[in-house]
Amino acid sequence: MESIFDKPVQFVKGVGHKKAENLKKIEIFTLFDLLYHFPKDYLNRSSVIPAYASMHGQLVTVSGRVVGIQELKPRKNLSIIKIAVRDHYSVFFAVWFNQKHVLKQYKVGDKLLITGKVDRSYRNTVQVNVVECELIDENEDKNLLLPIYSLTEGITQRQMRVIMQNALYSVQDIKEFMPKELLDKYKLPALYDALKNIHFPEDLESAKKARRRFIFEEFFLLQLALVRRRKNLKEVKKLHSYQNAKSNRLKFFLECLPFKPTADQNRVWEEIQRDMNSTKPMNRLLQGDVGSGKTLLSALMLLKAVDAGLQGAFMVPTEILAEQHYINLSKWFEGLEVKLELLTSRISKSQRTDILHKLKSGQIDVLIGTHALLTEDVVFKNLACVVIDEQHRFGVKQRLNLLKKGAYPDVLIMTATPIPRTLALTAYGDLDISVINNLPPGRKPVRTYHITKDSIDKLYRLIKKEALNGRQSYIVCPLIEESEALEAEAATKLADELIEMSRDKSSILYGLRIGLLHGKLKVGEKENVMEMFRKGEIDVLVSTTVIEVGVDVPNATVMAIIDAERFGLAQLHQLRGRVGRGTSQSYCILVCDPKSKESRMRINAFVNTSDGFELAEQDLRLRGPGEFLGTKQSGIPKFKIADIIRDQKALIVAKKEAELMLENKGALSNEILLQELKKRFKTGLSLVN
């Protein structure tokens, strides 16, 4: 049943085809999108003061009528628009720099409401450098608070307000979908009242109450969808069982391990086994810091499936990581007669045909691969368990496509990006969560230092010292926006410089073997470079962030990150995790000259903190959830008003209420609420079954 909210925005009075096209640029397509395009701020008419009473440098709101307009051009490429404005007491000047369109917007006689910074340095006159300017329609509503919206080209604040008023008028009879008992319990306004008061509030208190309602609404609906999906998954009965094992590979593997699993690994393995032995499919997120031993748990899970005559899949985001896992598991499973195969885009057509035939006929036990596992022609005979590594690098639909290749397979999703509790509650409320907190014994903490670019010789001396002791180093080049080509260029340039130094007898780096790795290399070239580095035939690997995840070379002891201030804390921590994987002391060197206060805070936090979860909390506060995981990849909806950091209490309350409502079957009997859920989550999360 279509809601009035679903009407195209074009049919709102005052929009029309042209404005509708403009609104699409800010993702406003329907009446719902329009009404949920909340004000970013309010212009408070009650705070208007006389211009003559303002102080130099003060941010003020002033008002008056236009008495004159002029354009000054003191030099080339500089245009100054000055509008003389008279209030009840004097004349002041509103000033714009290089904004000629202002000449067409206002005329003598117009009444303006102006917010800006006061400048009293010009011959006793008051100038206001304009931040915001409103043309006052003296016939319009005399609300003291005027909403200020994020806009797009071709639409002014005044036009947006008129459009919003017309939209509100058209939904006066809108039906409430939030449960009345929750609105009453938390003293939240009804839907129409909340919409009216967030767009055109009588006072700030009304706007605040409306904001509270929409923050709770966003969290509650998402948590209800997540909890409902989790409940639906728990009600499904999987078709496979591990109870009648046909071999004892798993037992033999555990007995022959050259190390003792940590207490955390044992605890998580018990959790995984309990899920696998259940008749309900497992959906578990495994968080573990870099080097904590998550791969062992994935190996145990896959072996349990193979023992029962079933198949497993292991999907990873990059070919380098797929190759790494294939090499490691091949070594671990040696002598166990486990039929492993690697499927990536690099293999030949004939190899691929052979692998697909064996997979379909059940001759392959475990298939490891990248996105190549997702194509339609990849068909398993009896897929029972799926491991997905570094899951946030995959889109939600990609993960779901892999799961469809089996009948409710058991799923273990792994990440080395520590996810703070609030973010986990938001994004992974439908999953059970396991955490490995401790590193395996014998690992030494990586020593982390920050040096300036002027001191880079200190880094080169450390690299040379480690090379003389038979150790290897990484040098990671800066993240340059989102351009792989530019990153490759930066890495190539640095590698060329280091190669020159390695040939110069007077240089610190003389005699060292330099390698280069970046995303623009062909697959075969990447593999060749990584194989040489693994074998110790390269002393220093200059790389982009392609080595961020999964690369495991225990002999590498130095991780140098150039222009480290360009990276988030989570990414720096991932890179640091590439060293410290053996028994030798390792080092992480940040080479940068941070300019901003935020950059300095981030670098200091990283140098002084080795705990991934603590860093993740700081990264989340500094950058927000979208930046932290990548909104598109993680499946986290883009909240319109809620903030998982600022509004943590509301998130926790919303989750509790969603769980209670589903326990009491309240959500399932509320048809309007179900319709709203389906509308909100029809794409992206695929939560509502």
Short mmCIF file of N, CA and C in Angstrom, two decimals, residues 18-79:
data_model
loop_
_atom_site.label_atom_id
_atom_site.label_comp_id
_atom_site.label_asym_id
_atom_site.label_seq_id
_atom_site.Cartn_x
_atom_site.Cartn_y
_atom_site.Cartn_z
N LYS A 18 11.65 21.45 -12.97
CA LYS A 18 13.02 21.97 -12.88
C LYS A 18 13.55 21.88 -11.45
N LYS A 19 12.74 22.33 -10.49
CA LYS A 19 13.19 22.27 -9.09
C LYS A 19 13.31 20.82 -8.62
N ALA A 20 12.43 19.94 -9.13
CA ALA A 20 12.53 18.52 -8.77
C ALA A 20 13.87 17.95 -9.21
N GLU A 21 14.32 18.33 -10.40
CA GLU A 21 15.63 17.88 -10.90
C GLU A 21 16.75 18.40 -10.01
N ASN A 22 16.62 19.66 -9.57
CA ASN A 22 17.63 20.23 -8.67
C ASN A 22 17.65 19.51 -7.32
N LEU A 23 16.46 19.20 -6.81
CA LEU A 23 16.36 18.54 -5.50
C LEU A 23 16.97 17.14 -5.53
N LYS A 24 16.95 16.49 -6.68
CA LYS A 24 17.54 15.16 -6.79
C LYS A 24 19.03 15.18 -6.45
N LYS A 25 19.67 16.33 -6.69
CA LYS A 25 21.11 16.44 -6.42
C LYS A 25 21.42 16.32 -4.93
N ILE A 26 20.41 16.62 -4.08
CA ILE A 26 20.61 16.42 -2.63
C ILE A 26 19.74 15.27 -2.13
N GLU A 27 19.49 14.32 -3.04
CA GLU A 27 18.80 13.06 -2.72
C GLU A 27 17.39 13.27 -2.18
N ILE A 28 16.69 14.24 -2.75
CA ILE A 28 15.28 14.43 -2.43
C ILE A 28 14.47 14.03 -3.65
N PHE A 29 13.78 12.88 -3.56
CA PHE A 29 13.01 12.35 -4.67
C PHE A 29 11.51 12.31 -4.35
N THR A 30 11.20 12.09 -3.09
CA THR A 30 9.80 11.92 -2.69
C THR A 30 9.42 12.92 -1.61
N LEU A 31 8.13 12.92 -1.27
CA LEU A 31 7.64 13.78 -0.20
C LEU A 31 8.32 13.42 1.12
N PHE A 32 8.56 12.12 1.33
CA PHE A 32 9.27 11.68 2.54
C PHE A 32 10.67 12.30 2.58
N ASP A 33 11.40 12.19 1.46
CA ASP A 33 12.76 12.74 1.42
C ASP A 33 12.75 14.23 1.73
N LEU A 34 11.74 14.93 1.22
CA LEU A 34 11.64 16.38 1.44
C LEU A 34 11.39 16.69 2.90
N LEU A 35 10.37 16.07 3.49
CA LEU A 35 10.01 16.39 4.87
C LEU A 35 11.06 15.91 5.87
N TYR A 36 11.85 14.90 5.47
CA TYR A 36 12.93 14.44 6.34
C TYR A 36 14.27 15.10 5.98
N HIS A 37 14.19 16.16 5.18
CA HIS A 37 15.37 17.00 4.93
C HIS A 37 15.32 18.09 6.01
N PHE A 38 15.86 17.76 7.18
CA PHE A 38 15.67 18.61 8.35
C PHE A 38 16.58 19.84 8.30
N PRO A 39 16.17 20.94 8.95
CA PRO A 39 17.01 22.15 8.99
C PRO A 39 18.36 21.86 9.65
N LYS A 40 19.41 22.45 9.13
CA LYS A 40 20.73 22.29 9.77
C LYS A 40 20.90 23.28 10.91
N ASP A 41 20.05 24.34 10.90
CA ASP A 41 20.13 25.38 11.94
C ASP A 41 18.88 26.26 11.83
N TYR A 42 18.80 27.23 12.72
CA TYR A 42 17.69 28.20 12.68
C TYR A 42 18.25 29.61 12.79
N LEU A 43 17.60 30.52 12.07
CA LEU A 43 17.93 31.94 12.18
C LEU A 43 16.96 32.52 13.19
N ASN A 44 17.49 33.05 14.27
CA ASN A 44 16.65 33.51 15.38
C ASN A 44 16.40 35.01 15.27
N ARG A 45 15.18 35.37 14.85
CA ARG A 45 14.85 36.78 14.71
C ARG A 45 14.86 37.52 16.05
N SER A 46 14.64 36.78 17.12
CA SER A 46 14.61 37.44 18.44
C SER A 46 15.98 37.92 18.87
N SER A 47 17.04 37.42 18.19
CA SER A 47 18.40 37.83 18.57
C SER A 47 18.90 39.02 17.77
N VAL A 48 18.01 39.67 16.97
CA VAL A 48 18.39 40.83 16.17
C VAL A 48 18.77 41.99 17.09
N ILE A 49 19.92 42.64 16.80
CA ILE A 49 20.35 43.81 17.60
C ILE A 49 20.59 44.98 16.66
N PRO A 50 20.57 46.20 17.17
CA PRO A 50 20.91 47.36 16.33
C PRO A 50 22.36 47.27 15.89
N ALA A 51 22.64 47.62 14.64
CA ALA A 51 24.01 47.51 14.11
C ALA A 51 24.99 48.36 14.91
N TYR A 52 24.54 49.54 15.36
CA TYR A 52 25.47 50.45 16.04
C TYR A 52 25.93 49.86 17.38
N ALA A 53 25.14 48.92 17.96
CA ALA A 53 25.47 48.34 19.26
C ALA A 53 26.41 47.14 19.16
N SER A 54 26.81 46.77 17.96
CA SER A 54 27.65 45.59 17.78
C SER A 54 29.12 45.90 18.03
N MET A 55 29.88 44.85 18.38
CA MET A 55 31.31 44.97 18.66
C MET A 55 32.12 44.44 17.47
N HIS A 56 33.31 44.97 17.26
CA HIS A 56 34.19 44.52 16.19
C HIS A 56 34.51 43.03 16.38
N GLY A 57 34.34 42.24 15.30
CA GLY A 57 34.62 40.81 15.35
C GLY A 57 33.46 39.96 15.84
N GLN A 58 32.36 40.58 16.29
CA GLN A 58 31.21 39.85 16.82
C GLN A 58 30.37 39.26 15.69
N LEU A 59 29.87 38.04 15.89
CA LEU A 59 28.92 37.44 14.95
C LEU A 59 27.53 37.86 15.38
N VAL A 60 26.82 38.60 14.51
CA VAL A 60 25.54 39.19 14.90
C VAL A 60 24.46 38.90 13.86
N THR A 61 23.22 39.08 14.28
CA THR A 61 22.09 39.10 13.35
C THR A 61 21.49 40.50 13.41
N VAL A 62 21.45 41.18 12.28
CA VAL A 62 20.94 42.55 12.19
C VAL A 62 19.87 42.61 11.09
N SER A 63 19.08 43.67 11.12
CA SER A 63 17.99 43.76 10.16
C SER A 63 17.81 45.21 9.71
N GLY A 64 17.30 45.40 8.51
CA GLY A 64 17.02 46.76 8.02
C GLY A 64 16.59 46.75 6.57
N ARG A 65 16.35 47.95 6.04
CA ARG A 65 15.86 48.10 4.67
C ARG A 65 16.98 48.61 3.77
N VAL A 66 17.06 48.07 2.53
CA VAL A 66 18.11 48.45 1.58
C VAL A 66 17.88 49.89 1.11
N VAL A 67 18.97 50.71 1.23
CA VAL A 67 18.87 52.10 0.74
C VAL A 67 19.89 52.39 -0.37
N GLY A 68 20.77 51.44 -0.65
CA GLY A 68 21.73 51.65 -1.72
C GLY A 68 22.55 50.40 -2.00
N ILE A 69 22.97 50.23 -3.27
CA ILE A 69 23.75 49.05 -3.67
C ILE A 69 24.91 49.50 -4.55
N GLN A 70 26.12 49.00 -4.30
CA GLN A 70 27.25 49.33 -5.17
C GLN A 70 28.22 48.15 -5.27
N GLU A 71 28.95 48.14 -6.40
CA GLU A 71 29.99 47.13 -6.61
C GLU A 71 31.32 47.84 -6.74
N LEU A 72 32.31 47.39 -5.96
CA LEU A 72 33.65 47.96 -6.01
C LEU A 72 34.62 46.92 -6.58
N LYS A 73 35.60 47.40 -7.37
CA LYS A 73 36.61 46.50 -7.93
C LYS A 73 37.99 47.08 -7.64
N PRO A 74 38.46 46.91 -6.39
CA PRO A 74 39.75 47.51 -6.01
C PRO A 74 40.95 46.93 -6.75
N ARG A 75 40.85 45.69 -7.21
CA ARG A 75 41.94 45.10 -8.00
C ARG A 75 41.39 43.95 -8.84
N LYS A 76 42.23 43.46 -9.72
CA LYS A 76 41.82 42.37 -10.60
C LYS A 76 41.40 41.15 -9.79
N ASN A 77 40.34 40.49 -10.24
CA ASN A 77 39.82 39.27 -9.61
C ASN A 77 39.24 39.49 -8.21
N LEU A 78 38.95 40.75 -7.86
CA LEU A 78 38.29 41.02 -6.59
C LEU A 78 37.11 41.95 -6.81
N SER A 79 35.93 41.43 -6.46
CA SER A 79 34.70 42.23 -6.56
C SER A 79 34.08 42.31 -5.16
#
